[in-house]
Amino acid sequence: MSFRNFKMVSYVVYGRGSFNQLDGILAPQRKADAPMVFLVDHFFEGKPLAGRIPLRGKDKIVFVDVTYEPKTTYVDKLAQDLKEEFGTISGVIGIGGGSAMDLAKAVSLMMTNPGSSADYQGWDLVKNPGVYKAGIPTLSGTGAEVSRTTVLTGPTRKLGMNSDFTPFDQIVLDPELTKNAPANQRFYTGMDCYIHCIESLEGTYLNEFSKSYGEKALQLCQKVFVEKDHWDDESDDQLMMASYAGGMSIAYSQVGVAHAVSYGLSYLLGTKHGIGNCIVMNHLEEYYPAGVKEFKFMVEKNRIEIPQGICKGLTDEQFDTMIDVSLGMKPLWENALGKDWEKTMTREKLRLLYEKL
Ligand code: NAD
Ligand code: ZN
């Protein structure tokens, strides 16, 4: 038995207003004549947060379009443009939800690795460390701030660049930045964390390390979405730590059925990660009975609409594409259903599940 020896984020600062320390945090990372590049979620264009970014010298803000989840083509273009404009850069700082943070991780890696980011979709394919990278979440739930992956949609698949070079060198967890996120978005991204917990805690890969973080993250999600009657600053504090702990939980285990199925939706229909997971979770009683019951309670309590019937009218070929993408996520299925998962999750069974969504 060999145990995973995984790379973690090197530096973490947590606290309301910790964003104000960014200038000092970046100072030792600056190399002469090489700027810091801030990849900022386009939502913040013209918003006060953009004005608080500590620009020095040739530093540049790029407002990234996260209308669609990150694509390998977009990552390659961002990296290529930066190489042409600056040659080398001191680092990339991703400010935003999971999409902007993933873009920052991937662009950092593509500044120093040849070819296309699509060449590195998979496990441990990245050859060289990227440039310095920092992540600053403005939504809580994905765990992208702590994970060793950056999820990209490529020409043939939606799959992360999973590697020891992928985790951030620094994260700044400032719950103030998530204040006023729209309730629906906050719920979908928050449920990503809740679902990470259920999938990790109910999975066959579970060990005490994952369990300790998963239980804490689950408890924080329950405080925020089950117990409380209104959203307050403490909720932002708690959900940010839930996201962190949920991410740490899956670092040593895996996600499961909801993610495996939702990846198919996302690949074919462009369904976004958070909402896609919710659409699938709504129909997973067979796999996660207690989690799905509580999920439905949270949906109702927080007055969220989960779309239905999104697979209506799809062709056999389209169903097959989703099934191929989904069944390709082997570690997820193995975590969820055990070593013999292929006997349980047949193409026919998965098709019936997709038809329900
Ligand atoms: P997101 O980053 O896609 O953003 C969703 C929307 O919220 C966007 O319109 C964005 O502009 C907006 N937004 C962001 N912050 C806001 C704020 N403070 N106020 C108002 N609007 C705001 O959403 P997400 O759910 O955080 O991330 C999903 C992405 O994360 C997907 O691309 C998914 O693949 C990825 N992901 C990555 C990992 C990982 O480990 N790397 C894990 C899970 C998900
Ligand atoms: Zn997720």
PDB file of C-alpha atoms in Angstrom, residues 70-342:
ATOM      1  CA  PRO A  70     -12.499  27.793 -18.475  1.00  0.00           C
ATOM      2  CA  LYS A  71     -11.514  26.281 -21.797  1.00  0.00           C
ATOM      3  CA  THR A  72      -8.039  25.131 -22.811  1.00  0.00           C
ATOM      4  CA  THR A  73      -8.191  27.517 -25.804  1.00  0.00           C
ATOM      5  CA  TYR A  74      -8.823  30.492 -23.515  1.00  0.00           C
ATOM      6  CA  VAL A  75      -5.986  29.495 -21.156  1.00  0.00           C
ATOM      7  CA  ASP A  76      -3.595  29.116 -24.094  1.00  0.00           C
ATOM      8  CA  LYS A  77      -4.571  32.528 -25.465  1.00  0.00           C
ATOM      9  CA  LEU A  78      -4.167  34.282 -22.106  1.00  0.00           C
ATOM     10  CA  ALA A  79      -0.724  32.733 -21.599  1.00  0.00           C
ATOM     11  CA  GLN A  80       0.359  33.444 -25.179  1.00  0.00           C
ATOM     12  CA  ASP A  81      -0.717  37.094 -24.930  1.00  0.00           C
ATOM     13  CA  LEU A  82       1.246  37.529 -21.690  1.00  0.00           C
ATOM     14  CA  LYS A  83       4.353  35.919 -23.182  1.00  0.00           C
ATOM     15  CA  GLU A  84       4.138  38.249 -26.184  1.00  0.00           C
ATOM     16  CA  GLU A  85       3.564  41.347 -24.077  1.00  0.00           C
ATOM     17  CA  PHE A  86       6.026  40.713 -21.234  1.00  0.00           C
ATOM     18  CA  GLY A  87       8.217  37.710 -21.981  1.00  0.00           C
ATOM     19  CA  THR A  88       8.302  36.634 -18.357  1.00  0.00           C
ATOM     20  CA  ILE A  89       6.072  37.639 -15.478  1.00  0.00           C
ATOM     21  CA  SER A  90       6.564  37.448 -11.721  1.00  0.00           C
ATOM     22  CA  GLY A  91       3.280  35.756 -11.055  1.00  0.00           C
ATOM     23  CA  VAL A  92      -0.425  35.310 -11.670  1.00  0.00           C
ATOM     24  CA  ILE A  93      -3.061  36.236  -9.111  1.00  0.00           C
ATOM     25  CA  GLY A  94      -6.557  34.814  -9.645  1.00  0.00           C
ATOM     26  CA  ILE A  95      -9.358  36.815  -8.044  1.00  0.00           C
ATOM     27  CA  GLY A  96     -12.882  35.446  -8.390  1.00  0.00           C
ATOM     28  CA  GLY A  97     -14.861  32.240  -8.131  1.00  0.00           C
ATOM     29  CA  GLY A  98     -13.597  28.791  -9.067  1.00  0.00           C
ATOM     30  CA  SER A  99     -13.402  29.795 -12.734  1.00  0.00           C
ATOM     31  CA  ALA A 100     -11.066  32.766 -12.269  1.00  0.00           C
ATOM     32  CA  MET A 101      -8.930  30.831  -9.777  1.00  0.00           C
ATOM     33  CA  ASP A 102      -8.653  27.871 -12.158  1.00  0.00           C
ATOM     34  CA  LEU A 103      -7.691  30.193 -15.001  1.00  0.00           C
ATOM     35  CA  ALA A 104      -4.916  31.634 -12.843  1.00  0.00           C
ATOM     36  CA  LYS A 105      -3.555  28.198 -11.978  1.00  0.00           C
ATOM     37  CA  ALA A 106      -3.618  27.054 -15.596  1.00  0.00           C
ATOM     38  CA  VAL A 107      -2.110  30.262 -16.999  1.00  0.00           C
ATOM     39  CA  SER A 108       0.678  30.082 -14.418  1.00  0.00           C
ATOM     40  CA  LEU A 109       1.510  26.551 -15.610  1.00  0.00           C
ATOM     41  CA  MET A 110       1.293  27.480 -19.296  1.00  0.00           C
ATOM     42  CA  MET A 111       3.834  30.269 -18.836  1.00  0.00           C
ATOM     43  CA  THR A 112       6.508  27.579 -18.369  1.00  0.00           C
ATOM     44  CA  ASN A 113       5.208  24.441 -20.081  1.00  0.00           C
ATOM     45  CA  PRO A 114       5.313  23.985 -23.868  1.00  0.00           C
ATOM     46  CA  GLY A 115       2.347  23.225 -26.125  1.00  0.00           C
ATOM     47  CA  SER A 116      -1.324  23.529 -25.209  1.00  0.00           C
ATOM     48  CA  SER A 117      -2.969  23.163 -21.808  1.00  0.00           C
ATOM     49  CA  ALA A 118      -5.014  20.367 -23.459  1.00  0.00           C
ATOM     50  CA  ASP A 119      -1.799  18.280 -23.497  1.00  0.00           C
ATOM     51  CA  TYR A 120      -1.776  18.323 -19.703  1.00  0.00           C
ATOM     52  CA  GLN A 121      -5.385  17.387 -18.953  1.00  0.00           C
ATOM     53  CA  GLY A 122      -5.032  14.301 -16.830  1.00  0.00           C
ATOM     54  CA  TRP A 123      -2.966  13.197 -13.878  1.00  0.00           C
ATOM     55  CA  ASP A 124       0.653  14.246 -13.344  1.00  0.00           C
ATOM     56  CA  LEU A 125       1.372  15.269 -16.929  1.00  0.00           C
ATOM     57  CA  VAL A 126       2.614  18.811 -16.179  1.00  0.00           C
ATOM     58  CA  LYS A 127       6.415  18.883 -16.545  1.00  0.00           C
ATOM     59  CA  ASN A 128       7.602  22.185 -15.069  1.00  0.00           C
ATOM     60  CA  PRO A 129       6.543  24.309 -12.108  1.00  0.00           C
ATOM     61  CA  GLY A 130       4.559  27.343 -13.230  1.00  0.00           C
ATOM     62  CA  VAL A 131       5.254  30.944 -12.285  1.00  0.00           C
ATOM     63  CA  TYR A 132       4.268  32.094  -8.778  1.00  0.00           C
ATOM     64  CA  LYS A 133       0.499  31.914  -8.340  1.00  0.00           C
ATOM     65  CA  ALA A 134      -1.963  33.132  -5.762  1.00  0.00           C
ATOM     66  CA  GLY A 135      -5.706  32.554  -5.427  1.00  0.00           C
ATOM     67  CA  ILE A 136      -8.248  34.888  -3.866  1.00  0.00           C
ATOM     68  CA  PRO A 137     -11.803  33.509  -3.769  1.00  0.00           C
ATOM     69  CA  THR A 138     -14.810  35.790  -4.098  1.00  0.00           C
ATOM     70  CA  LEU A 139     -17.253  32.869  -3.922  1.00  0.00           C
ATOM     71  CA  SER A 140     -17.028  29.999  -1.462  1.00  0.00           C
ATOM     72  CA  GLY A 141     -17.544  26.338  -2.171  1.00  0.00           C
ATOM     73  CA  THR A 142     -15.484  24.898  -5.001  1.00  0.00           C
ATOM     74  CA  GLY A 143     -12.363  24.242  -2.945  1.00  0.00           C
ATOM     75  CA  ALA A 144     -10.373  25.346  -6.022  1.00  0.00           C
ATOM     76  CA  GLU A 145      -8.328  27.465  -3.632  1.00  0.00           C
ATOM     77  CA  VAL A 146      -6.762  24.341  -2.108  1.00  0.00           C
ATOM     78  CA  SER A 147      -7.020  21.660  -4.780  1.00  0.00           C
ATOM     79  CA  ARG A 148      -4.249  20.206  -6.965  1.00  0.00           C
ATOM     80  CA  THR A 149      -6.305  20.618 -10.105  1.00  0.00           C
ATOM     81  CA  THR A 150      -7.580  23.240 -12.500  1.00  0.00           C
ATOM     82  CA  VAL A 151     -10.636  22.044 -14.363  1.00  0.00           C
ATOM     83  CA  LEU A 152     -10.610  22.792 -18.092  1.00  0.00           C
ATOM     84  CA  THR A 153     -12.841  21.981 -21.022  1.00  0.00           C
ATOM     85  CA  GLY A 154     -10.635  20.842 -23.877  1.00  0.00           C
ATOM     86  CA  PRO A 155     -11.208  19.642 -27.435  1.00  0.00           C
ATOM     87  CA  THR A 156     -12.027  16.098 -26.355  1.00  0.00           C
ATOM     88  CA  ARG A 157     -12.811  16.224 -22.652  1.00  0.00           C
ATOM     89  CA  LYS A 158     -13.476  18.193 -19.534  1.00  0.00           C
ATOM     90  CA  LEU A 159     -10.669  17.238 -17.209  1.00  0.00           C
ATOM     91  CA  GLY A 160      -8.295  18.958 -14.841  1.00  0.00           C
ATOM     92  CA  MET A 161      -4.563  19.519 -15.002  1.00  0.00           C
ATOM     93  CA  ASN A 162      -3.955  17.488 -11.846  1.00  0.00           C
ATOM     94  CA  SER A 163      -0.379  17.803 -10.639  1.00  0.00           C
ATOM     95  CA  ASP A 164       1.887  18.721  -7.771  1.00  0.00           C
ATOM     96  CA  PHE A 165       2.651  21.937  -9.649  1.00  0.00           C
ATOM     97  CA  THR A 166      -1.006  22.970  -9.716  1.00  0.00           C
ATOM     98  CA  PRO A 167      -1.744  24.134  -6.119  1.00  0.00           C
ATOM     99  CA  PHE A 168      -1.419  27.828  -5.384  1.00  0.00           C
ATOM    100  CA  ASP A 169       1.695  29.185  -3.656  1.00  0.00           C
ATOM    101  CA  GLN A 170      -0.508  31.545  -1.679  1.00  0.00           C
ATOM    102  CA  ILE A 171      -4.192  31.939  -0.943  1.00  0.00           C
ATOM    103  CA  VAL A 172      -5.888  34.945   0.605  1.00  0.00           C
ATOM    104  CA  LEU A 173      -9.144  33.964   2.289  1.00  0.00           C
ATOM    105  CA  ASP A 174     -11.017  37.169   2.981  1.00  0.00           C
ATOM    106  CA  PRO A 175     -14.725  36.465   3.600  1.00  0.00           C
ATOM    107  CA  GLU A 176     -15.536  40.139   3.028  1.00  0.00           C
ATOM    108  CA  LEU A 177     -15.008  39.518  -0.688  1.00  0.00           C
ATOM    109  CA  THR A 178     -17.958  37.130  -0.841  1.00  0.00           C
ATOM    110  CA  LYS A 179     -20.402  39.584   0.699  1.00  0.00           C
ATOM    111  CA  ASN A 180     -23.365  40.354  -1.552  1.00  0.00           C
ATOM    112  CA  ALA A 181     -22.795  37.479  -3.963  1.00  0.00           C
ATOM    113  CA  PRO A 182     -26.249  36.723  -5.458  1.00  0.00           C
ATOM    114  CA  ALA A 183     -28.175  34.235  -3.302  1.00  0.00           C
ATOM    115  CA  ASN A 184     -28.653  31.723  -6.119  1.00  0.00           C
ATOM    116  CA  GLN A 185     -24.965  31.712  -7.096  1.00  0.00           C
ATOM    117  CA  ARG A 186     -23.927  31.511  -3.466  1.00  0.00           C
ATOM    118  CA  PHE A 187     -26.181  28.509  -3.029  1.00  0.00           C
ATOM    119  CA  TYR A 188     -24.980  26.646  -6.144  1.00  0.00           C
ATOM    120  CA  THR A 189     -21.306  27.180  -5.299  1.00  0.00           C
ATOM    121  CA  GLY A 190     -21.973  26.432  -1.615  1.00  0.00           C
ATOM    122  CA  MET A 191     -23.680  23.190  -2.623  1.00  0.00           C
ATOM    123  CA  ASP A 192     -20.550  22.241  -4.538  1.00  0.00           C
ATOM    124  CA  CYS A 193     -18.905  22.118  -1.110  1.00  0.00           C
ATOM    125  CA  TYR A 194     -21.826  20.278   0.481  1.00  0.00           C
ATOM    126  CA  ILE A 195     -21.735  17.695  -2.320  1.00  0.00           C
ATOM    127  CA  HIS A 196     -17.925  17.333  -2.025  1.00  0.00           C
ATOM    128  CA  CYS A 197     -18.505  16.452   1.637  1.00  0.00           C
ATOM    129  CA  ILE A 198     -21.229  13.889   0.984  1.00  0.00           C
ATOM    130  CA  GLU A 199     -19.265  12.277  -1.840  1.00  0.00           C
ATOM    131  CA  SER A 200     -16.097  12.164   0.207  1.00  0.00           C
ATOM    132  CA  LEU A 201     -17.740  10.934   3.422  1.00  0.00           C
ATOM    133  CA  GLU A 202     -19.789   8.266   1.621  1.00  0.00           C
ATOM    134  CA  GLY A 203     -16.927   7.200  -0.627  1.00  0.00           C
ATOM    135  CA  THR A 204     -14.749   4.090  -0.495  1.00  0.00           C
ATOM    136  CA  TYR A 205     -11.524   6.156  -0.493  1.00  0.00           C
ATOM    137  CA  LEU A 206     -12.363   7.724   2.852  1.00  0.00           C
ATOM    138  CA  ASN A 207      -9.712   7.798   5.561  1.00  0.00           C
ATOM    139  CA  GLU A 208      -9.510   9.675   8.842  1.00  0.00           C
ATOM    140  CA  PHE A 209      -7.740  12.626   7.206  1.00  0.00           C
ATOM    141  CA  SER A 210     -10.564  13.153   4.691  1.00  0.00           C
ATOM    142  CA  LYS A 211     -13.209  12.386   7.260  1.00  0.00           C
ATOM    143  CA  SER A 212     -11.945  14.981   9.727  1.00  0.00           C
ATOM    144  CA  TYR A 213     -12.067  17.764   7.163  1.00  0.00           C
ATOM    145  CA  GLY A 214     -15.237  16.468   5.487  1.00  0.00           C
ATOM    146  CA  GLU A 215     -17.209  16.328   8.730  1.00  0.00           C
ATOM    147  CA  LYS A 216     -16.166  19.858   9.682  1.00  0.00           C
ATOM    148  CA  ALA A 217     -17.028  21.220   6.253  1.00  0.00           C
ATOM    149  CA  LEU A 218     -20.381  19.451   6.308  1.00  0.00           C
ATOM    150  CA  GLN A 219     -21.158  20.880   9.743  1.00  0.00           C
ATOM    151  CA  LEU A 220     -20.362  24.418   8.530  1.00  0.00           C
ATOM    152  CA  CYS A 221     -22.550  23.978   5.432  1.00  0.00           C
ATOM    153  CA  GLN A 222     -25.380  22.792   7.669  1.00  0.00           C
ATOM    154  CA  LYS A 223     -25.005  25.831   9.943  1.00  0.00           C
ATOM    155  CA  VAL A 224     -25.259  28.159   6.981  1.00  0.00           C
ATOM    156  CA  PHE A 225     -27.906  26.482   4.828  1.00  0.00           C
ATOM    157  CA  VAL A 226     -29.941  24.389   7.300  1.00  0.00           C
ATOM    158  CA  GLU A 227     -29.864  26.086  10.697  1.00  0.00           C
ATOM    159  CA  LYS A 228     -29.719  29.816  10.022  1.00  0.00           C
ATOM    160  CA  ASP A 229     -32.708  31.871   9.011  1.00  0.00           C
ATOM    161  CA  HIS A 230     -30.821  34.693   7.355  1.00  0.00           C
ATOM    162  CA  TRP A 231     -27.465  35.335   5.738  1.00  0.00           C
ATOM    163  CA  ASP A 232     -24.943  37.374   7.722  1.00  0.00           C
ATOM    164  CA  ASP A 233     -21.203  38.087   7.857  1.00  0.00           C
ATOM    165  CA  GLU A 234     -20.661  35.001   9.984  1.00  0.00           C
ATOM    166  CA  SER A 235     -22.225  32.926   7.188  1.00  0.00           C
ATOM    167  CA  ASP A 236     -19.598  34.249   4.762  1.00  0.00           C
ATOM    168  CA  ASP A 237     -16.858  33.420   7.304  1.00  0.00           C
ATOM    169  CA  GLN A 238     -18.224  29.925   7.819  1.00  0.00           C
ATOM    170  CA  LEU A 239     -18.792  29.075   4.162  1.00  0.00           C
ATOM    171  CA  MET A 240     -15.260  30.188   3.274  1.00  0.00           C
ATOM    172  CA  MET A 241     -13.849  27.768   5.851  1.00  0.00           C
ATOM    173  CA  ALA A 242     -16.281  25.057   4.710  1.00  0.00           C
ATOM    174  CA  SER A 243     -14.925  25.408   1.183  1.00  0.00           C
ATOM    175  CA  TYR A 244     -11.344  25.144   2.436  1.00  0.00           C
ATOM    176  CA  ALA A 245     -12.056  22.096   4.591  1.00  0.00           C
ATOM    177  CA  GLY A 246     -14.187  20.463   1.876  1.00  0.00           C
ATOM    178  CA  GLY A 247     -11.309  20.900  -0.558  1.00  0.00           C
ATOM    179  CA  MET A 248      -8.888  19.391   1.966  1.00  0.00           C
ATOM    180  CA  SER A 249     -11.248  16.456   2.429  1.00  0.00           C
ATOM    181  CA  ILE A 250     -11.232  15.563  -1.282  1.00  0.00           C
ATOM    182  CA  ALA A 251      -7.490  16.169  -1.547  1.00  0.00           C
ATOM    183  CA  TYR A 252      -7.127  12.802   0.131  1.00  0.00           C
ATOM    184  CA  SER A 253     -10.190  11.108  -1.317  1.00  0.00           C
ATOM    185  CA  GLN A 254     -12.323  11.853  -4.371  1.00  0.00           C
ATOM    186  CA  VAL A 255     -15.676  13.183  -5.386  1.00  0.00           C
ATOM    187  CA  GLY A 256     -18.369  10.800  -6.555  1.00  0.00           C
ATOM    188  CA  VAL A 257     -21.569  10.208  -8.524  1.00  0.00           C
ATOM    189  CA  ALA A 258     -22.888  13.791  -8.638  1.00  0.00           C
ATOM    190  CA  HIS A 259     -19.618  15.092 -10.057  1.00  0.00           C
ATOM    191  CA  ALA A 260     -19.132  12.214 -12.496  1.00  0.00           C
ATOM    192  CA  VAL A 261     -22.617  12.742 -13.940  1.00  0.00           C
ATOM    193  CA  SER A 262     -22.463  16.527 -13.863  1.00  0.00           C
ATOM    194  CA  TYR A 263     -19.215  16.535 -15.864  1.00  0.00           C
ATOM    195  CA  GLY A 264     -21.155  14.943 -18.741  1.00  0.00           C
ATOM    196  CA  LEU A 265     -23.786  17.700 -18.596  1.00  0.00           C
ATOM    197  CA  SER A 266     -21.145  20.347 -18.495  1.00  0.00           C
ATOM    198  CA  TYR A 267     -19.242  18.913 -21.451  1.00  0.00           C
ATOM    199  CA  LEU A 268     -22.276  18.560 -23.714  1.00  0.00           C
ATOM    200  CA  LEU A 269     -24.591  21.338 -22.576  1.00  0.00           C
ATOM    201  CA  GLY A 270     -22.150  23.756 -20.930  1.00  0.00           C
ATOM    202  CA  THR A 271     -24.046  23.431 -17.633  1.00  0.00           C
ATOM    203  CA  LYS A 272     -22.022  25.203 -14.952  1.00  0.00           C
ATOM    204  CA  HIS A 273     -20.390  23.172 -12.215  1.00  0.00           C
ATOM    205  CA  GLY A 274     -22.395  24.316  -9.184  1.00  0.00           C
ATOM    206  CA  ILE A 275     -25.830  24.207 -10.748  1.00  0.00           C
ATOM    207  CA  GLY A 276     -25.001  21.010 -12.653  1.00  0.00           C
ATOM    208  CA  ASN A 277     -24.116  19.254  -9.417  1.00  0.00           C
ATOM    209  CA  CYS A 278     -27.393  20.427  -7.908  1.00  0.00           C
ATOM    210  CA  ILE A 279     -29.399  19.184 -10.919  1.00  0.00           C
ATOM    211  CA  VAL A 280     -27.814  15.750 -10.516  1.00  0.00           C
ATOM    212  CA  MET A 281     -27.875  15.604  -6.702  1.00  0.00           C
ATOM    213  CA  ASN A 282     -31.646  16.083  -6.844  1.00  0.00           C
ATOM    214  CA  HIS A 283     -31.918  12.559  -8.314  1.00  0.00           C
ATOM    215  CA  LEU A 284     -29.298  10.594  -6.379  1.00  0.00           C
ATOM    216  CA  GLU A 285     -31.405   9.124  -3.549  1.00  0.00           C
ATOM    217  CA  GLU A 286     -30.182   5.660  -4.485  1.00  0.00           C
ATOM    218  CA  TYR A 287     -26.548   6.584  -3.792  1.00  0.00           C
ATOM    219  CA  TYR A 288     -26.702   9.227  -1.070  1.00  0.00           C
ATOM    220  CA  PRO A 289     -30.128   8.876   0.616  1.00  0.00           C
ATOM    221  CA  ALA A 290     -29.498  11.067   3.692  1.00  0.00           C
ATOM    222  CA  GLY A 291     -27.510  13.685   1.791  1.00  0.00           C
ATOM    223  CA  VAL A 292     -30.154  14.020  -0.910  1.00  0.00           C
ATOM    224  CA  LYS A 293     -32.918  14.377   1.671  1.00  0.00           C
ATOM    225  CA  GLU A 294     -31.041  17.191   3.395  1.00  0.00           C
ATOM    226  CA  PHE A 295     -30.121  18.735   0.036  1.00  0.00           C
ATOM    227  CA  LYS A 296     -33.816  18.923  -0.885  1.00  0.00           C
ATOM    228  CA  PHE A 297     -34.579  20.519   2.467  1.00  0.00           C
ATOM    229  CA  MET A 298     -31.904  23.181   1.849  1.00  0.00           C
ATOM    230  CA  VAL A 299     -33.224  23.874  -1.648  1.00  0.00           C
ATOM    231  CA  GLU A 300     -36.663  24.495  -0.229  1.00  0.00           C
ATOM    232  CA  LYS A 301     -35.549  26.444   2.802  1.00  0.00           C
ATOM    233  CA  ASN A 302     -33.333  28.754   0.763  1.00  0.00           C
ATOM    234  CA  ARG A 303     -36.035  29.076  -1.953  1.00  0.00           C
ATOM    235  CA  ILE A 304     -33.797  27.972  -4.800  1.00  0.00           C
ATOM    236  CA  GLU A 305     -35.091  26.704  -8.145  1.00  0.00           C
ATOM    237  CA  ILE A 306     -33.280  23.649  -9.457  1.00  0.00           C
ATOM    238  CA  PRO A 307     -33.842  23.295 -13.216  1.00  0.00           C
ATOM    239  CA  GLN A 308     -35.625  20.146 -14.383  1.00  0.00           C
ATOM    240  CA  GLY A 309     -35.899  18.428 -17.733  1.00  0.00           C
ATOM    241  CA  ILE A 310     -32.600  19.703 -19.137  1.00  0.00           C
ATOM    242  CA  CYS A 311     -31.969  16.432 -21.018  1.00  0.00           C
ATOM    243  CA  LYS A 312     -35.382  16.408 -22.720  1.00  0.00           C
ATOM    244  CA  GLY A 313     -35.158  15.931 -26.479  1.00  0.00           C
ATOM    245  CA  LEU A 314     -31.489  14.999 -26.604  1.00  0.00           C
ATOM    246  CA  THR A 315     -30.460  12.488 -29.290  1.00  0.00           C
ATOM    247  CA  ASP A 316     -28.967   9.039 -28.624  1.00  0.00           C
ATOM    248  CA  GLU A 317     -25.651  10.398 -29.825  1.00  0.00           C
ATOM    249  CA  GLN A 318     -25.779  13.236 -27.320  1.00  0.00           C
ATOM    250  CA  PHE A 319     -26.627  10.864 -24.471  1.00  0.00           C
ATOM    251  CA  ASP A 320     -23.693   8.704 -25.565  1.00  0.00           C
ATOM    252  CA  THR A 321     -21.338  11.688 -25.428  1.00  0.00           C
ATOM    253  CA  MET A 322     -22.377  12.471 -21.863  1.00  0.00           C
ATOM    254  CA  ILE A 323     -22.087   8.813 -20.871  1.00  0.00           C
ATOM    255  CA  ASP A 324     -18.584   8.598 -22.385  1.00  0.00           C
ATOM    256  CA  VAL A 325     -17.414  11.710 -20.555  1.00  0.00           C
ATOM    257  CA  SER A 326     -18.941  10.526 -17.306  1.00  0.00           C
ATOM    258  CA  LEU A 327     -17.637   6.949 -17.415  1.00  0.00           C
ATOM    259  CA  GLY A 328     -14.202   8.343 -18.223  1.00  0.00           C
ATOM    260  CA  MET A 329     -14.039   9.714 -14.682  1.00  0.00           C
ATOM    261  CA  LYS A 330     -12.879   6.367 -13.342  1.00  0.00           C
ATOM    262  CA  PRO A 331     -11.498   7.443  -9.946  1.00  0.00           C
ATOM    263  CA  LEU A 332     -14.789   9.187  -9.147  1.00  0.00           C
ATOM    264  CA  TRP A 333     -16.836   6.076  -9.859  1.00  0.00           C
ATOM    265  CA  GLU A 334     -14.414   3.858  -8.025  1.00  0.00           C
ATOM    266  CA  ASN A 335     -14.594   6.118  -4.995  1.00  0.00           C
ATOM    267  CA  ALA A 336     -18.391   6.126  -5.134  1.00  0.00           C
ATOM    268  CA  LEU A 337     -19.116   2.487  -5.891  1.00  0.00           C
ATOM    269  CA  GLY A 338     -15.959   0.520  -5.180  1.00  0.00           C
ATOM    270  CA  LYS A 339     -13.529  -1.447  -7.333  1.00  0.00           C
ATOM    271  CA  ASP A 340     -16.272  -3.287  -9.212  1.00  0.00           C
ATOM    272  CA  TRP A 341     -18.077  -0.086 -10.153  1.00  0.00           C
ATOM    273  CA  GLU A 342     -18.257  -1.023 -13.831  1.00  0.00           C
TER     274      GLU A 342
END
